[in-house]
């Protein structure tokens, strides 16, 4: 049987992806309703410099900085080359449940961002596709990076590999023009114009 994304033939991986505030399972952060505040709290628990400093603080008795244990389990799974999920279709709620499971417990948000590279089907908001900043941040369109998958490194001359053909289906497509205009528009005011000269 043919292989899809490094998995046995006939098996698929479908993933739902949403904003941190919809996927977070951290006991404190997940209680916050404001999107910007959730993003900031998450960064304060997962930023590389904070994670690097935490063991030093603990050794020096300075009081260990709080880290997100779900993110730490996610990183540990990656470093062990663990397969995060078996083939199947996983909604945002399914991923949140995995993040709360005793044997799993990894961060659903970061796991979903990683898994979209190997997924055959991805369900997400328009902005993950249409807004260039959001699309780049979510790593859509990159080469597969899951253990056992086959990355496309390009040809022998160093040319970049071709993106895998994709089918994009938009629900509520009557809103697409507004979303595109908003994501690709720049707001200017007199102060910004004066600063640019």
mmCIF file with all atom_site columns, C-alpha atoms in Angstrom:
data_model
loop_
_atom_site.group_PDB
_atom_site.id
_atom_site.type_symbol
_atom_site.label_atom_id
_atom_site.label_alt_id
_atom_site.label_comp_id
_atom_site.label_asym_id
_atom_site.label_entity_id
_atom_site.label_seq_id
_atom_site.pdbx_PDB_ins_code
_atom_site.Cartn_x
_atom_site.Cartn_y
_atom_site.Cartn_z
_atom_site.occupancy
_atom_site.B_iso_or_equiv
_atom_site.pdbx_formal_charge
_atom_site.auth_seq_id
_atom_site.auth_comp_id
_atom_site.auth_asym_id
_atom_site.auth_atom_id
_atom_site.pdbx_PDB_model_num
ATOM 1   C CA . UNK A 1 1   ? 0.000   0.000  0.000  1.00 0.00 ? 1   UNK A CA 1
ATOM 2   C CA . UNK A 1 2   ? 1.148   3.535  -0.700 1.00 0.00 ? 2   UNK A CA 1
ATOM 3   C CA . UNK A 1 3   ? 2.366   5.760  2.107  1.00 0.00 ? 3   UNK A CA 1
ATOM 4   C CA . UNK A 1 4   ? 0.946   9.157  3.042  1.00 0.00 ? 4   UNK A CA 1
ATOM 5   C CA . UNK A 1 5   ? 3.179   11.385 5.155  1.00 0.00 ? 5   UNK A CA 1
ATOM 6   C CA . UNK A 1 6   ? 5.283   8.412  6.282  1.00 0.00 ? 6   UNK A CA 1
ATOM 7   C CA . UNK A 1 7   ? 2.275   6.446  7.591  1.00 0.00 ? 7   UNK A CA 1
ATOM 8   C CA . UNK A 1 8   ? 0.968   3.093  6.315  1.00 0.00 ? 8   UNK A CA 1
ATOM 9   C CA . UNK A 1 9   ? -1.189  3.284  3.180  1.00 0.00 ? 9   UNK A CA 1
ATOM 10  C CA . UNK A 1 10  ? -4.833  4.066  3.735  1.00 0.00 ? 10  UNK A CA 1
ATOM 11  C CA . UNK A 1 11  ? -4.243  5.874  7.023  1.00 0.00 ? 11  UNK A CA 1
ATOM 12  C CA . UNK A 1 12  ? -4.674  9.615  7.318  1.00 0.00 ? 12  UNK A CA 1
ATOM 13  C CA . UNK A 1 13  ? -3.883  12.249 9.868  1.00 0.00 ? 13  UNK A CA 1
ATOM 14  C CA . UNK A 1 14  ? -6.356  15.092 10.237 1.00 0.00 ? 14  UNK A CA 1
ATOM 15  C CA . UNK A 1 15  ? -5.643  17.966 12.636 1.00 0.00 ? 15  UNK A CA 1
ATOM 16  C CA . UNK A 1 16  ? -7.589  20.968 13.877 1.00 0.00 ? 16  UNK A CA 1
ATOM 17  C CA . UNK A 1 17  ? -5.628  24.131 14.681 1.00 0.00 ? 17  UNK A CA 1
ATOM 18  C CA . UNK A 1 18  ? -6.821  27.239 16.471 1.00 0.00 ? 18  UNK A CA 1
ATOM 19  C CA . UNK A 1 19  ? -5.429  30.071 18.570 1.00 0.00 ? 19  UNK A CA 1
ATOM 20  C CA . UNK A 1 20  ? -3.606  29.426 21.849 1.00 0.00 ? 20  UNK A CA 1
ATOM 21  C CA . UNK A 1 21  ? -6.582  30.639 23.864 1.00 0.00 ? 21  UNK A CA 1
ATOM 22  C CA . UNK A 1 22  ? -8.748  27.891 22.328 1.00 0.00 ? 22  UNK A CA 1
ATOM 23  C CA . UNK A 1 23  ? -6.192  25.101 22.712 1.00 0.00 ? 23  UNK A CA 1
ATOM 24  C CA . UNK A 1 24  ? -4.340  25.863 25.944 1.00 0.00 ? 24  UNK A CA 1
ATOM 25  C CA . UNK A 1 25  ? -4.634  23.371 28.823 1.00 0.00 ? 25  UNK A CA 1
ATOM 26  C CA . UNK A 1 26  ? -2.288  25.107 31.299 1.00 0.00 ? 26  UNK A CA 1
ATOM 27  C CA . UNK A 1 27  ? -4.289  25.509 34.527 1.00 0.00 ? 27  UNK A CA 1
ATOM 28  C CA . UNK A 1 28  ? -3.664  29.269 34.847 1.00 0.00 ? 28  UNK A CA 1
ATOM 29  C CA . UNK A 1 29  ? -3.302  30.398 31.243 1.00 0.00 ? 29  UNK A CA 1
ATOM 30  C CA . UNK A 1 30  ? -6.382  28.528 30.015 1.00 0.00 ? 30  UNK A CA 1
ATOM 31  C CA . UNK A 1 31  ? -8.561  30.489 32.469 1.00 0.00 ? 31  UNK A CA 1
ATOM 32  C CA . UNK A 1 32  ? -7.646  33.814 30.816 1.00 0.00 ? 32  UNK A CA 1
ATOM 33  C CA . UNK A 1 33  ? -10.174 34.968 28.199 1.00 0.00 ? 33  UNK A CA 1
ATOM 34  C CA . UNK A 1 34  ? -8.196  37.720 26.462 1.00 0.00 ? 34  UNK A CA 1
ATOM 35  C CA . UNK A 1 35  ? -6.288  36.458 23.407 1.00 0.00 ? 35  UNK A CA 1
ATOM 36  C CA . UNK A 1 36  ? -3.361  38.849 23.772 1.00 0.00 ? 36  UNK A CA 1
ATOM 37  C CA . UNK A 1 37  ? -3.020  38.066 27.486 1.00 0.00 ? 37  UNK A CA 1
ATOM 38  C CA . UNK A 1 38  ? -3.074  34.296 26.782 1.00 0.00 ? 38  UNK A CA 1
ATOM 39  C CA . UNK A 1 39  ? -0.349  34.721 24.155 1.00 0.00 ? 39  UNK A CA 1
ATOM 40  C CA . UNK A 1 40  ? 1.776   36.777 26.556 1.00 0.00 ? 40  UNK A CA 1
ATOM 41  C CA . UNK A 1 41  ? 1.332   34.366 29.473 1.00 0.00 ? 41  UNK A CA 1
ATOM 42  C CA . UNK A 1 42  ? 2.224   31.439 27.222 1.00 0.00 ? 42  UNK A CA 1
ATOM 43  C CA . UNK A 1 43  ? 5.380   33.154 25.986 1.00 0.00 ? 43  UNK A CA 1
ATOM 44  C CA . UNK A 1 44  ? 6.401   33.857 29.591 1.00 0.00 ? 44  UNK A CA 1
ATOM 45  C CA . UNK A 1 45  ? 6.244   30.115 30.292 1.00 0.00 ? 45  UNK A CA 1
ATOM 46  C CA . UNK A 1 46  ? 7.764   28.789 27.051 1.00 0.00 ? 46  UNK A CA 1
ATOM 47  C CA . UNK A 1 47  ? 10.284  31.348 25.743 1.00 0.00 ? 47  UNK A CA 1
ATOM 48  C CA . UNK A 1 48  ? 13.734  29.791 25.152 1.00 0.00 ? 48  UNK A CA 1
ATOM 49  C CA . UNK A 1 49  ? 15.555  32.309 27.374 1.00 0.00 ? 49  UNK A CA 1
ATOM 50  C CA . UNK A 1 50  ? 13.137  31.629 30.247 1.00 0.00 ? 50  UNK A CA 1
ATOM 51  C CA . UNK A 1 51  ? 13.517  27.865 29.799 1.00 0.00 ? 51  UNK A CA 1
ATOM 52  C CA . UNK A 1 52  ? 17.323  28.252 29.699 1.00 0.00 ? 52  UNK A CA 1
ATOM 53  C CA . UNK A 1 53  ? 17.355  30.380 32.856 1.00 0.00 ? 53  UNK A CA 1
ATOM 54  C CA . UNK A 1 54  ? 15.052  28.140 34.957 1.00 0.00 ? 54  UNK A CA 1
ATOM 55  C CA . UNK A 1 55  ? 17.658  25.446 35.865 1.00 0.00 ? 55  UNK A CA 1
ATOM 56  C CA . UNK A 1 56  ? 20.242  28.133 36.745 1.00 0.00 ? 56  UNK A CA 1
ATOM 57  C CA . UNK A 1 57  ? 17.754  29.886 39.033 1.00 0.00 ? 57  UNK A CA 1
ATOM 58  C CA . UNK A 1 58  ? 16.894  26.575 40.715 1.00 0.00 ? 58  UNK A CA 1
ATOM 59  C CA . UNK A 1 59  ? 20.596  25.763 41.337 1.00 0.00 ? 59  UNK A CA 1
ATOM 60  C CA . UNK A 1 60  ? 21.247  29.222 42.757 1.00 0.00 ? 60  UNK A CA 1
ATOM 61  C CA . UNK A 1 61  ? 18.188  29.053 45.009 1.00 0.00 ? 61  UNK A CA 1
ATOM 62  C CA . UNK A 1 62  ? 16.721  32.105 43.301 1.00 0.00 ? 62  UNK A CA 1
ATOM 63  C CA . UNK A 1 63  ? 13.334  30.443 43.026 1.00 0.00 ? 63  UNK A CA 1
ATOM 64  C CA . UNK A 1 64  ? 12.689  28.500 39.882 1.00 0.00 ? 64  UNK A CA 1
ATOM 65  C CA . UNK A 1 65  ? 10.800  30.332 37.183 1.00 0.00 ? 65  UNK A CA 1
ATOM 66  C CA . UNK A 1 66  ? 7.499   28.716 36.359 1.00 0.00 ? 66  UNK A CA 1
ATOM 67  C CA . UNK A 1 67  ? 7.554   26.726 33.147 1.00 0.00 ? 67  UNK A CA 1
ATOM 68  C CA . UNK A 1 68  ? 4.629   25.191 31.307 1.00 0.00 ? 68  UNK A CA 1
ATOM 69  C CA . UNK A 1 69  ? 4.774   21.470 32.045 1.00 0.00 ? 69  UNK A CA 1
ATOM 70  C CA . UNK A 1 70  ? 2.656   20.754 28.955 1.00 0.00 ? 70  UNK A CA 1
ATOM 71  C CA . UNK A 1 71  ? 5.190   22.523 26.737 1.00 0.00 ? 71  UNK A CA 1
ATOM 72  C CA . UNK A 1 72  ? 8.043   20.702 28.505 1.00 0.00 ? 72  UNK A CA 1
ATOM 73  C CA . UNK A 1 73  ? 6.347   17.345 27.801 1.00 0.00 ? 73  UNK A CA 1
ATOM 74  C CA . UNK A 1 74  ? 5.912   18.392 24.161 1.00 0.00 ? 74  UNK A CA 1
ATOM 75  C CA . UNK A 1 75  ? 9.627   19.237 23.872 1.00 0.00 ? 75  UNK A CA 1
ATOM 76  C CA . UNK A 1 76  ? 10.558  15.972 25.604 1.00 0.00 ? 76  UNK A CA 1
ATOM 77  C CA . UNK A 1 77  ? 8.419   13.992 23.147 1.00 0.00 ? 77  UNK A CA 1
ATOM 78  C CA . UNK A 1 78  ? 10.171  15.674 20.229 1.00 0.00 ? 78  UNK A CA 1
ATOM 79  C CA . UNK A 1 79  ? 13.636  15.073 21.671 1.00 0.00 ? 79  UNK A CA 1
ATOM 80  C CA . UNK A 1 80  ? 12.763  11.382 22.117 1.00 0.00 ? 80  UNK A CA 1
ATOM 81  C CA . UNK A 1 81  ? 11.603  11.234 18.475 1.00 0.00 ? 81  UNK A CA 1
ATOM 82  C CA . UNK A 1 82  ? 8.187   10.169 19.759 1.00 0.00 ? 82  UNK A CA 1
ATOM 83  C CA . UNK A 1 83  ? 5.270   10.034 17.409 1.00 0.00 ? 83  UNK A CA 1
ATOM 84  C CA . UNK A 1 84  ? 2.864   12.537 18.908 1.00 0.00 ? 84  UNK A CA 1
ATOM 85  C CA . UNK A 1 85  ? -0.281  10.902 17.510 1.00 0.00 ? 85  UNK A CA 1
ATOM 86  C CA . UNK A 1 86  ? -1.355  7.775  15.693 1.00 0.00 ? 86  UNK A CA 1
ATOM 87  C CA . UNK A 1 87  ? -3.199  8.148  12.413 1.00 0.00 ? 87  UNK A CA 1
ATOM 88  C CA . UNK A 1 88  ? -6.699  9.480  12.835 1.00 0.00 ? 88  UNK A CA 1
ATOM 89  C CA . UNK A 1 89  ? -8.725  12.662 12.802 1.00 0.00 ? 89  UNK A CA 1
ATOM 90  C CA . UNK A 1 90  ? -8.272  14.966 15.797 1.00 0.00 ? 90  UNK A CA 1
ATOM 91  C CA . UNK A 1 91  ? -10.432 17.989 16.537 1.00 0.00 ? 91  UNK A CA 1
ATOM 92  C CA . UNK A 1 92  ? -9.309  20.853 18.752 1.00 0.00 ? 92  UNK A CA 1
ATOM 93  C CA . UNK A 1 93  ? -11.255 19.243 21.603 1.00 0.00 ? 93  UNK A CA 1
ATOM 94  C CA . UNK A 1 94  ? -9.505  15.883 20.974 1.00 0.00 ? 94  UNK A CA 1
ATOM 95  C CA . UNK A 1 95  ? -6.097  17.566 21.112 1.00 0.00 ? 95  UNK A CA 1
ATOM 96  C CA . UNK A 1 96  ? -7.025  19.384 24.326 1.00 0.00 ? 96  UNK A CA 1
ATOM 97  C CA . UNK A 1 97  ? -8.084  16.055 25.844 1.00 0.00 ? 97  UNK A CA 1
ATOM 98  C CA . UNK A 1 98  ? -4.704  14.546 24.843 1.00 0.00 ? 98  UNK A CA 1
ATOM 99  C CA . UNK A 1 99  ? -3.008  17.487 26.527 1.00 0.00 ? 99  UNK A CA 1
ATOM 100 C CA . UNK A 1 100 ? -4.770  16.609 29.783 1.00 0.00 ? 100 UNK A CA 1
ATOM 101 C CA . UNK A 1 101 ? -4.168  12.836 29.580 1.00 0.00 ? 101 UNK A CA 1
ATOM 102 C CA . UNK A 1 102 ? -1.806  11.368 32.155 1.00 0.00 ? 102 UNK A CA 1
ATOM 103 C CA . UNK A 1 103 ? 0.289   9.414  29.633 1.00 0.00 ? 103 UNK A CA 1
ATOM 104 C CA . UNK A 1 104 ? 0.376   12.205 27.060 1.00 0.00 ? 104 UNK A CA 1
ATOM 105 C CA . UNK A 1 105 ? 0.079   15.653 28.600 1.00 0.00 ? 105 UNK A CA 1
ATOM 106 C CA . UNK A 1 106 ? 1.822   17.658 25.886 1.00 0.00 ? 106 UNK A CA 1
ATOM 107 C CA . UNK A 1 107 ? 0.803   21.129 24.746 1.00 0.00 ? 107 UNK A CA 1
ATOM 108 C CA . UNK A 1 108 ? -2.018  20.798 22.189 1.00 0.00 ? 108 UNK A CA 1
ATOM 109 C CA . UNK A 1 109 ? -1.257  24.156 20.546 1.00 0.00 ? 109 UNK A CA 1
ATOM 110 C CA . UNK A 1 110 ? 2.411   23.478 19.815 1.00 0.00 ? 110 UNK A CA 1
ATOM 111 C CA . UNK A 1 111 ? 1.711   19.837 18.963 1.00 0.00 ? 111 UNK A CA 1
ATOM 112 C CA . UNK A 1 112 ? -0.927  20.880 16.402 1.00 0.00 ? 112 UNK A CA 1
ATOM 113 C CA . UNK A 1 113 ? 1.445   23.433 14.865 1.00 0.00 ? 113 UNK A CA 1
ATOM 114 C CA . UNK A 1 114 ? 4.022   20.691 14.441 1.00 0.00 ? 114 UNK A CA 1
ATOM 115 C CA . UNK A 1 115 ? 1.561   18.071 13.235 1.00 0.00 ? 115 UNK A CA 1
ATOM 116 C CA . UNK A 1 116 ? 0.128   20.213 10.441 1.00 0.00 ? 116 UNK A CA 1
ATOM 117 C CA . UNK A 1 117 ? 3.371   19.576 8.552  1.00 0.00 ? 117 UNK A CA 1
ATOM 118 C CA . UNK A 1 118 ? 2.609   15.845 8.417  1.00 0.00 ? 118 UNK A CA 1
ATOM 119 C CA . UNK A 1 119 ? -1.187  16.005 8.303  1.00 0.00 ? 119 UNK A CA 1
ATOM 120 C CA . UNK A 1 120 ? -3.189  15.045 5.256  1.00 0.00 ? 120 UNK A CA 1
ATOM 121 C CA . UNK A 1 121 ? -6.141  17.220 6.321  1.00 0.00 ? 121 UNK A CA 1
ATOM 122 C CA . UNK A 1 122 ? -5.893  20.438 8.343  1.00 0.00 ? 122 UNK A CA 1
ATOM 123 C CA . UNK A 1 123 ? -8.915  22.389 9.579  1.00 0.00 ? 123 UNK A CA 1
ATOM 124 C CA . UNK A 1 124 ? -8.186  25.970 10.599 1.00 0.00 ? 124 UNK A CA 1
ATOM 125 C CA . UNK A 1 125 ? -9.240  29.587 10.414 1.00 0.00 ? 125 UNK A CA 1
ATOM 126 C CA . UNK A 1 126 ? -8.852  31.595 7.169  1.00 0.00 ? 126 UNK A CA 1
ATOM 127 C CA . UNK A 1 127 ? -6.088  33.720 8.633  1.00 0.00 ? 127 UNK A CA 1
ATOM 128 C CA . UNK A 1 128 ? -3.724  30.752 8.936  1.00 0.00 ? 128 UNK A CA 1
ATOM 129 C CA . UNK A 1 129 ? -3.781  30.585 5.137  1.00 0.00 ? 129 UNK A CA 1
ATOM 130 C CA . UNK A 1 130 ? -4.529  34.114 3.919  1.00 0.00 ? 130 UNK A CA 1
ATOM 131 C CA . UNK A 1 131 ? -2.618  36.376 6.298  1.00 0.00 ? 131 UNK A CA 1
ATOM 132 C CA . UNK A 1 132 ? 1.095   36.131 5.407  1.00 0.00 ? 132 UNK A CA 1
ATOM 133 C CA . UNK A 1 133 ? 2.255   36.869 8.982  1.00 0.00 ? 133 UNK A CA 1
ATOM 134 C CA . UNK A 1 134 ? -0.020  34.232 10.507 1.00 0.00 ? 134 UNK A CA 1
ATOM 135 C CA . UNK A 1 135 ? 0.764   31.731 7.761  1.00 0.00 ? 135 UNK A CA 1
ATOM 136 C CA . UNK A 1 136 ? 4.515   32.117 8.298  1.00 0.00 ? 136 UNK A CA 1
ATOM 137 C CA . UNK A 1 137 ? 4.158   31.860 12.082 1.00 0.00 ? 137 UNK A CA 1
ATOM 138 C CA . UNK A 1 138 ? 2.144   28.652 11.806 1.00 0.00 ? 138 UNK A CA 1
ATOM 139 C CA . UNK A 1 139 ? 4.681   27.154 9.356  1.00 0.00 ? 139 UNK A CA 1
ATOM 140 C CA . UNK A 1 140 ? 2.059   26.217 6.803  1.00 0.00 ? 140 UNK A CA 1
ATOM 141 C CA . UNK A 1 141 ? 3.430   24.878 3.573  1.00 0.00 ? 141 UNK A CA 1
ATOM 142 C CA . UNK A 1 142 ? 6.770   23.636 4.925  1.00 0.00 ? 142 UNK A CA 1
ATOM 143 C CA . UNK A 1 143 ? 8.371   20.244 4.390  1.00 0.00 ? 143 UNK A CA 1
ATOM 144 C CA . UNK A 1 144 ? 7.267   17.348 6.602  1.00 0.00 ? 144 UNK A CA 1
ATOM 145 C CA . UNK A 1 145 ? 9.149   17.323 9.897  1.00 0.00 ? 145 UNK A CA 1
ATOM 146 C CA . UNK A 1 146 ? 7.668   14.338 11.688 1.00 0.00 ? 146 UNK A CA 1
ATOM 147 C CA . UNK A 1 147 ? 9.746   11.240 12.509 1.00 0.00 ? 147 UNK A CA 1
ATOM 148 C CA . UNK A 1 148 ? 9.338   8.720  9.712  1.00 0.00 ? 148 UNK A CA 1
ATOM 149 C CA . UNK A 1 149 ? 8.134   11.275 7.159  1.00 0.00 ? 149 UNK A CA 1
ATOM 150 C CA . UNK A 1 150 ? 10.048  12.079 3.996  1.00 0.00 ? 150 UNK A CA 1
ATOM 151 C CA . UNK A 1 151 ? 11.165  15.705 3.768  1.00 0.00 ? 151 UNK A CA 1
ATOM 152 C CA . UNK A 1 152 ? 11.617  17.235 0.329  1.00 0.00 ? 152 UNK A CA 1
ATOM 153 C CA . UNK A 1 153 ? 15.130  18.685 0.405  1.00 0.00 ? 153 UNK A CA 1
ATOM 154 C CA . UNK A 1 154 ? 15.182  19.737 -3.229 1.00 0.00 ? 154 UNK A CA 1
ATOM 155 C CA . UNK A 1 155 ? 17.354  18.569 -6.088 1.00 0.00 ? 155 UNK A CA 1
ATOM 156 C CA . UNK A 1 156 ? 21.098  17.880 -6.328 1.00 0.00 ? 156 UNK A CA 1
ATOM 157 C CA . UNK A 1 157 ? 21.732  21.503 -7.373 1.00 0.00 ? 157 UNK A CA 1
ATOM 158 C CA . UNK A 1 158 ? 20.407  22.854 -4.080 1.00 0.00 ? 158 UNK A CA 1
ATOM 159 C CA . UNK A 1 159 ? 17.118  24.122 -5.494 1.00 0.00 ? 159 UNK A CA 1
ATOM 160 C CA . UNK A 1 160 ? 14.320  24.163 -2.950 1.00 0.00 ? 160 UNK A CA 1
ATOM 161 C CA . UNK A 1 161 ? 11.837  21.306 -3.053 1.00 0.00 ? 161 UNK A CA 1
ATOM 162 C CA . UNK A 1 162 ? 8.387   21.763 -4.526 1.00 0.00 ? 162 UNK A CA 1
ATOM 163 C CA . UNK A 1 163 ? 5.487   22.329 -2.184 1.00 0.00 ? 163 UNK A CA 1
ATOM 164 C CA . UNK A 1 164 ? 3.115   19.404 -1.971 1.00 0.00 ? 164 UNK A CA 1
ATOM 165 C CA . UNK A 1 165 ? -0.061  20.004 -3.990 1.00 0.00 ? 165 UNK A CA 1
ATOM 166 C CA . UNK A 1 166 ? -2.906  21.051 -1.725 1.00 0.00 ? 166 UNK A CA 1
ATOM 167 C CA . UNK A 1 167 ? -6.627  21.484 -1.971 1.00 0.00 ? 167 UNK A CA 1
ATOM 168 C CA . UNK A 1 168 ? -7.977  24.399 0.040  1.00 0.00 ? 168 UNK A CA 1
ATOM 169 C CA . UNK A 1 169 ? -11.681 24.499 0.899  1.00 0.00 ? 169 UNK A CA 1
ATOM 170 C CA . UNK A 1 170 ? -13.112 27.702 2.351  1.00 0.00 ? 170 UNK A CA 1
ATOM 171 C CA . UNK A 1 171 ? -16.295 27.563 4.396  1.00 0.00 ? 171 UNK A CA 1
ATOM 172 C CA . UNK A 1 172 ? -18.178 30.860 4.537  1.00 0.00 ? 172 UNK A CA 1
ATOM 173 C CA . UNK A 1 173 ? -16.238 31.986 1.451  1.00 0.00 ? 173 UNK A CA 1
ATOM 174 C CA . UNK A 1 174 ? -18.340 35.124 1.081  1.00 0.00 ? 174 UNK A CA 1
ATOM 175 C CA . UNK A 1 175 ? -16.080 36.652 3.787  1.00 0.00 ? 175 UNK A CA 1
ATOM 176 C CA . UNK A 1 176 ? -12.786 35.966 2.017  1.00 0.00 ? 176 UNK A CA 1
ATOM 177 C CA . UNK A 1 177 ? -12.475 39.328 0.289  1.00 0.00 ? 177 UNK A CA 1
ATOM 178 C CA . UNK A 1 178 ? -12.837 41.202 3.603  1.00 0.00 ? 178 UNK A CA 1
ATOM 179 C CA . UNK A 1 179 ? -10.298 38.909 5.290  1.00 0.00 ? 179 UNK A CA 1
ATOM 180 C CA . UNK A 1 180 ? -7.786  39.418 2.460  1.00 0.00 ? 180 UNK A CA 1
ATOM 181 C CA . UNK A 1 181 ? -8.242  43.175 2.424  1.00 0.00 ? 181 UNK A CA 1
ATOM 182 C CA . UNK A 1 182 ? -7.787  43.380 6.185  1.00 0.00 ? 182 UNK A CA 1
ATOM 183 C CA . UNK A 1 183 ? -4.735  41.097 6.325  1.00 0.00 ? 183 UNK A CA 1
ATOM 184 C CA . UNK A 1 184 ? -2.929  42.802 3.440  1.00 0.00 ? 184 UNK A CA 1
ATOM 185 C CA . UNK A 1 185 ? -3.800  46.403 4.317  1.00 0.00 ? 185 UNK A CA 1
ATOM 186 C CA . UNK A 1 186 ? -1.548  48.858 6.085  1.00 0.00 ? 186 UNK A CA 1
ATOM 187 C CA . UNK A 1 187 ? -2.960  51.573 8.290  1.00 0.00 ? 187 UNK A CA 1
ATOM 188 C CA . UNK A 1 188 ? -1.140  54.885 8.021  1.00 0.00 ? 188 UNK A CA 1
ATOM 189 C CA . UNK A 1 189 ? -1.506  58.020 10.047 1.00 0.00 ? 189 UNK A CA 1
ATOM 190 C CA . UNK A 1 190 ? 0.289   61.354 9.936  1.00 0.00 ? 190 UNK A CA 1
ATOM 191 C CA . UNK A 1 191 ? 2.753   60.409 12.705 1.00 0.00 ? 191 UNK A CA 1
ATOM 192 C CA . UNK A 1 192 ? 3.810   57.218 10.925 1.00 0.00 ? 192 UNK A CA 1
ATOM 193 C CA . UNK A 1 193 ? 4.267   59.109 7.655  1.00 0.00 ? 193 UNK A CA 1
ATOM 194 C CA . UNK A 1 194 ? 6.363   61.765 9.394  1.00 0.00 ? 194 UNK A CA 1
ATOM 195 C CA . UNK A 1 195 ? 8.536   59.057 11.025 1.00 0.00 ? 195 UNK A CA 1
ATOM 196 C CA . UNK A 1 196 ? 9.217   57.413 7.675  1.00 0.00 ? 196 UNK A CA 1
ATOM 197 C CA . UNK A 1 197 ? 10.793  60.484 6.095  1.00 0.00 ? 197 UNK A CA 1
#
